[in-house]
Amino acid sequence: MAKKKSQQRGPEDLGQKLLSRIEKSPVTQLVLAALFVAGIIACAASITTKTQIAVAVSAIVVFLALKRFNNIETIRVLYLILAAFLSVDYFYWRTFTTLGFNDLLSFSCAMILYLAELYGFVVYILSIFVNIDPLDRRPIPLSKEADAKPPTVDVMIPSYNEDSELLEVTLLSALQMDYPKDRFHVYLLDDGGTDQRCNSPDPVLAEKAKKRRVELQALCAKVGANYLTREKNVHAKAGNINSALQQTHGDLIMILDADHAPTADFLQNTVGWFIKDPKMFLVQTPHFFINPDPIEKNLQTFTQMPSENEMFYRVIQRGLDYWNAAFFCGSAAVLRRKYIMEIGGISGDTITEDAETALTMHARGYNSAYIAKPMISGLQPETLGGFIGQRVRWAQGMLQIFLLKNPLVLPGLTLPQRLCYFSSGFFWFFAYARLVFLLAPMCFLFFGLKIYNANFVDFAAYCLPHLFAVFMVSDFLFGHVRWSFVSELYELMQSVYTFPAMLKVLMNPRAPTFNVTAKGETLTQDFISPLARPFYLFLLLNLVAIGFGAGRLVWGNIGDRFPTTITMCWAAFNVFILLAAMGALLERRQRRASPRMPANIPARVRVGDKSYVATITDLSISGASIQIDAAYETIFRTDTKADFIVQGNNALSGEPFHFVVRNARSEGSLTNLGVQFQHKDLEELKRKVLLVNGSSDRWISFQTNREKRLGVTRSAFFLMSCGIRFSIEHFAHLMIESNVRQPSPAYHAGGRSSN
């Protein structure tokens, strides 16, 4: 019978089967891609410049036509392959045509620039590969009937020096997750109250640690969580978690940073994948932040533009998930204890223990999953110093992995996984490339060094189509979550400080130590960041270089006019990014430690014996804005005590939330109140925490409202307008500071930090 069926199968069926195998085989896809690239190189080596222009123009026309069909998978792949064609074609020409030897100094500078371009080319091609088909993995909800006894979960919240108010919110959010209460336990892992710190020879440190231990033990007893600490502070966060693993027994481990409050549906949306796939070791979810990072805050883009982290959490992790390479991000994740214990717990050879652990587990053949639904709300550093310190640690840790556990040679990984991990680690060399691109124009405009040998026709035939493809692909893949030129700004601001830190790792891969990132700081007034000085120098150099270029155009050789014009445009682009950096380096005051996020919650406000229809329009753990559907009355005056009841089909409906009015203003037939919560007891505090942090739909709505694609041109104008406006404010503030000669004010840390 089998033979008969085989005989009846026609060529068309065999072809479909072959295509199906190709589609499902990553290795086959890579082989075909390699053959495709080889074909491009063979073609590029044999065509004339005129033919190249015709090919490039034709490719761009097709490129633009295909962009309209982003949602069709086959068209999407063709679009990206065509983009790769234009870039591979350029880089072949760049390598074998433009690196002529003029003199030793010129050639040395030319090679430094070439290596920076090579970095960009490799990252670009890897990005196309990683994001060829991002996986939109859906949660598998737990059925209360079918899964009467789901896996047990130990929720672990590592802490070092965060204040008790912050920890209380995270603990209460975790304790109120929608999961059978006898199937999960919440643990606070206190590394600030270890025996080592309590017995420190420094009496101040010892007293502080003892006080902290007593305070957090009382907090855990009050809310119903478990307090754990350990003997010594070894191996930082990884050591803290591993110590807790020896004292707990749950099937699964959920890890949360101290400032990461989970929504009620977190476990409902993640545990199902462990039941479905016995080889699943990790389910990772996005890190969603309720406050702007320092660059967003200082440029005032938080509510207008997608956050910098959304490119990774909304696209790249989904792309990695397609190749079974989504990795652990340190928090907002669930891991299977059995498999983690096979490797002795969380890895600790590097300071990015999360990615290192995932790499080790993938090499053992286990699977990971990424669910792109925001189900935690966390805090970002408030100052550029905290932000840069965090990114320096990430850069050093990923470079450590690259050197100590290189994914290209680590046994057990599939080829796509190797490329994905290589991409994630190699990306952090952007510091080298950004600094080279920032300084390279001076080589020609100041000193006349020949760093890029090309005439106008060849440049137009090869380089311009490549640049067009790079910007279009970036917008195509990430435009809805990362506007054009935003990456240039963020990477430039990090490069000055990550580059020397990475050199230290190259010299001694085991040198970096784990540093905790400060969170929840408050800034009392505007001030210029202490990190600004190098950027003044870079801005001055590029402006002077443009002036030198203008002189070359007027008095220089006619033959140098083309390279001079191109290099001046390059320097002008650097100035454009540096002006935006100037705006971001003016730190804005931040007095509110609990960030307000938009809300749209129907409520009824009760003041005395009166009741009003109202809507809660924004919300934080400390207060809210309430819009009352009634004209202003004296009853709404400051310091009035009142409460509201949530309306609608809501688990919190019917229970009061007490508050005091801090300000009131009339807007026609409406009244807007700014209120401060004043909960009466622990039960009301629990309800408040659930109201503020319990709904993932609220975070999804905020993301969706910011998600819009501007395109390359509009993005450039947006960032340019921000740069001009806020750089003017920066230099005006600099003049005021110089006249007053007051030091930059310190910030109030508020005792909050996180990993």
GROMACS .gro file of C-alpha atoms in nm, residues 380-526:
model
  147
  380GLN     CA    1   1.453   5.279   3.448
  381PRO     CA    2   1.750   5.484   3.576
  382GLU     CA    3   1.658   5.851   3.612
  383THR     CA    4   2.003   5.998   3.543
  384LEU     CA    5   2.240   5.955   3.252
  385GLY     CA    6   2.504   5.837   3.496
  386GLY     CA    7   2.283   5.549   3.610
  387PHE     CA    8   2.177   5.473   3.253
  388ILE     CA    9   2.534   5.464   3.119
  389GLY     CA   10   2.649   5.256   3.416
  390GLN     CA   11   2.380   4.998   3.341
  391ARG     CA   12   2.475   4.983   2.971
  392VAL     CA   13   2.846   4.955   3.054
  393ARG     CA   14   2.767   4.646   3.262
  394TRP     CA   15   2.561   4.494   2.981
  395ALA     CA   16   2.836   4.565   2.728
  396GLN     CA   17   3.108   4.418   2.950
  397GLY     CA   18   2.899   4.111   3.031
  398MET     CA   19   2.811   4.033   2.669
  399LEU     CA   20   3.176   4.078   2.572
  400GLN     CA   21   3.273   3.840   2.855
  401ILE     CA   22   3.037   3.579   2.710
  402PHE     CA   23   3.185   3.643   2.366
  403LEU     CA   24   3.536   3.577   2.500
  404LEU     CA   25   3.479   3.309   2.765
  405LYS     CA   26   3.193   3.110   2.607
  406ASN     CA   27   3.209   3.203   2.240
  407PRO     CA   28   2.882   3.084   2.083
  408LEU     CA   29   3.052   3.019   1.749
  409VAL     CA   30   3.248   2.728   1.897
  410LEU     CA   31   3.041   2.625   2.201
  411PRO     CA   32   2.930   2.261   2.150
  412GLY     CA   33   2.559   2.181   2.135
  413LEU     CA   34   2.416   2.488   1.963
  414THR     CA   35   2.245   2.478   1.626
  415LEU     CA   36   2.390   2.696   1.352
  416PRO     CA   37   2.107   2.952   1.375
  417GLN     CA   38   2.152   2.968   1.753
  418ARG     CA   39   2.524   3.033   1.705
  419LEU     CA   40   2.450   3.319   1.468
  420CYS     CA   41   2.182   3.462   1.699
  421TYR     CA   42   2.406   3.463   2.007
  422PHE     CA   43   2.696   3.593   1.799
  423SER     CA   44   2.471   3.877   1.681
  424SER     CA   45   2.364   3.960   2.039
  425GLY     CA   46   2.725   3.975   2.158
  426PHE     CA   47   2.890   4.131   1.854
  427PHE     CA   48   2.637   4.416   1.858
  428TRP     CA   49   2.808   4.570   2.161
  429PHE     CA   50   3.116   4.658   1.956
  430PHE     CA   51   2.912   4.953   1.829
  431ALA     CA   52   3.120   5.177   2.056
  432TYR     CA   53   3.422   5.133   1.828
  433ALA     CA   54   3.224   5.199   1.510
  434ARG     CA   55   3.040   5.503   1.646
  435LEU     CA   56   3.359   5.673   1.765
  436VAL     CA   57   3.530   5.606   1.432
  437PHE     CA   58   3.237   5.748   1.235
  438LEU     CA   59   3.239   6.050   1.466
  439LEU     CA   60   3.608   6.128   1.415
  440ALA     CA   61   3.678   6.003   1.062
  441PRO     CA   62   3.571   6.322   0.875
  442MET     CA   63   3.855   6.510   1.046
  443CYS     CA   64   4.113   6.281   0.885
  444PHE     CA   65   4.034   6.422   0.542
  445LEU     CA   66   3.904   6.772   0.620
  446PHE     CA   67   4.190   6.858   0.860
  447PHE     CA   68   4.480   6.658   0.720
  448GLY     CA   69   4.382   6.557   0.367
  449LEU     CA   70   4.429   6.185   0.438
  450LYS     CA   71   4.296   5.951   0.168
  451ILE     CA   72   4.069   5.723   0.370
  452TYR     CA   73   3.811   5.635   0.103
  453ASN     CA   74   3.928   5.612  -0.259
  454ALA     CA   75   3.628   5.654  -0.488
  455ASN     CA   76   3.502   5.886  -0.758
  456PHE     CA   77   3.154   6.031  -0.777
  457VAL     CA   78   3.016   5.779  -1.027
  458ASP     CA   79   3.132   5.474  -0.832
  459PHE     CA   80   3.015   5.625  -0.504
  460ALA     CA   81   2.670   5.687  -0.651
  461ALA     CA   82   2.656   5.340  -0.807
  462TYR     CA   83   2.757   5.140  -0.500
  463CYS     CA   84   2.744   5.341  -0.177
  464LEU     CA   85   2.418   5.532  -0.219
  465PRO     CA   86   2.209   5.219  -0.297
  466HIS     CA   87   2.366   5.049   0.005
  467LEU     CA   88   2.283   5.342   0.235
  468PHE     CA   89   1.933   5.353   0.091
  469ALA     CA   90   1.888   4.981   0.164
  470VAL     CA   91   2.022   5.014   0.520
  471PHE     CA   92   1.783   5.292   0.616
  472MET     CA   93   1.488   5.131   0.440
  473VAL     CA   94   1.547   4.791   0.603
  474SER     CA   95   1.582   4.950   0.945
  475ASP     CA   96   1.250   5.126   0.894
  476PHE     CA   97   1.096   4.812   0.743
  477LEU     CA   98   1.193   4.584   1.033
  478PHE     CA   99   1.180   4.824   1.326
  479GLY     CA  100   1.013   5.149   1.214
  480HIS     CA  101   0.706   5.100   1.431
  481VAL     CA  102   0.916   5.049   1.747
  482ARG     CA  103   1.239   5.240   1.670
  483TRP     CA  104   1.238   5.554   1.462
  484SER     CA  105   1.525   5.619   1.223
  485PHE     CA  106   1.838   5.783   1.370
  486VAL     CA  107   1.732   5.710   1.730
  487SER     CA  108   1.981   5.421   1.742
  488GLU     CA  109   2.256   5.658   1.631
  489LEU     CA  110   2.176   5.891   1.920
  490TYR     CA  111   2.162   5.622   2.189
  491GLU     CA  112   2.472   5.441   2.067
  492LEU     CA  113   2.671   5.763   2.035
  493MET     CA  114   2.590   5.864   2.392
  494GLN     CA  115   2.693   5.524   2.524
  495SER     CA  116   3.005   5.477   2.309
  496VAL     CA  117   3.223   5.734   2.484
  497TYR     CA  118   3.196   5.538   2.809
  498THR     CA  119   3.143   5.179   2.695
  499PHE     CA  120   3.449   5.176   2.467
  500PRO     CA  121   3.714   5.212   2.744
  501ALA     CA  122   3.516   4.969   2.961
  502MET     CA  123   3.523   4.709   2.683
  503LEU     CA  124   3.897   4.757   2.633
  504LYS     CA  125   3.940   4.658   2.999
  505VAL     CA  126   3.744   4.338   2.935
  506LEU     CA  127   3.957   4.257   2.629
  507MET     CA  128   4.268   4.290   2.845
  508ASN     CA  129   4.120   4.092   3.136
  509PRO     CA  130   3.790   3.912   3.061
  510ARG     CA  131   3.730   3.827   3.428
  511ALA     CA  132   3.791   4.177   3.563
  512PRO     CA  133   3.439   4.331   3.557
  513THR     CA  134   3.234   4.324   3.876
  514PHE     CA  135   2.857   4.340   3.917
  515ASN     CA  136   2.726   4.690   3.993
  516VAL     CA  137   2.369   4.757   4.101
  517THR     CA  138   2.176   5.015   3.897
  518ALA     CA  139   2.015   5.301   4.088
  519LYS     CA  140   1.641   5.346   4.027
  520GLY     CA  141   1.371   5.580   4.153
  521GLU     CA  142   1.598   5.881   4.197
  522THR     CA  143   1.446   6.227   4.228
  523LEU     CA  144   1.616   6.537   4.083
  524THR     CA  145   1.545   6.867   4.254
  525GLN     CA  146   1.633   7.091   3.957
  526ASP     CA  147   1.764   7.095   3.600
   0.00000   0.00000   0.00000
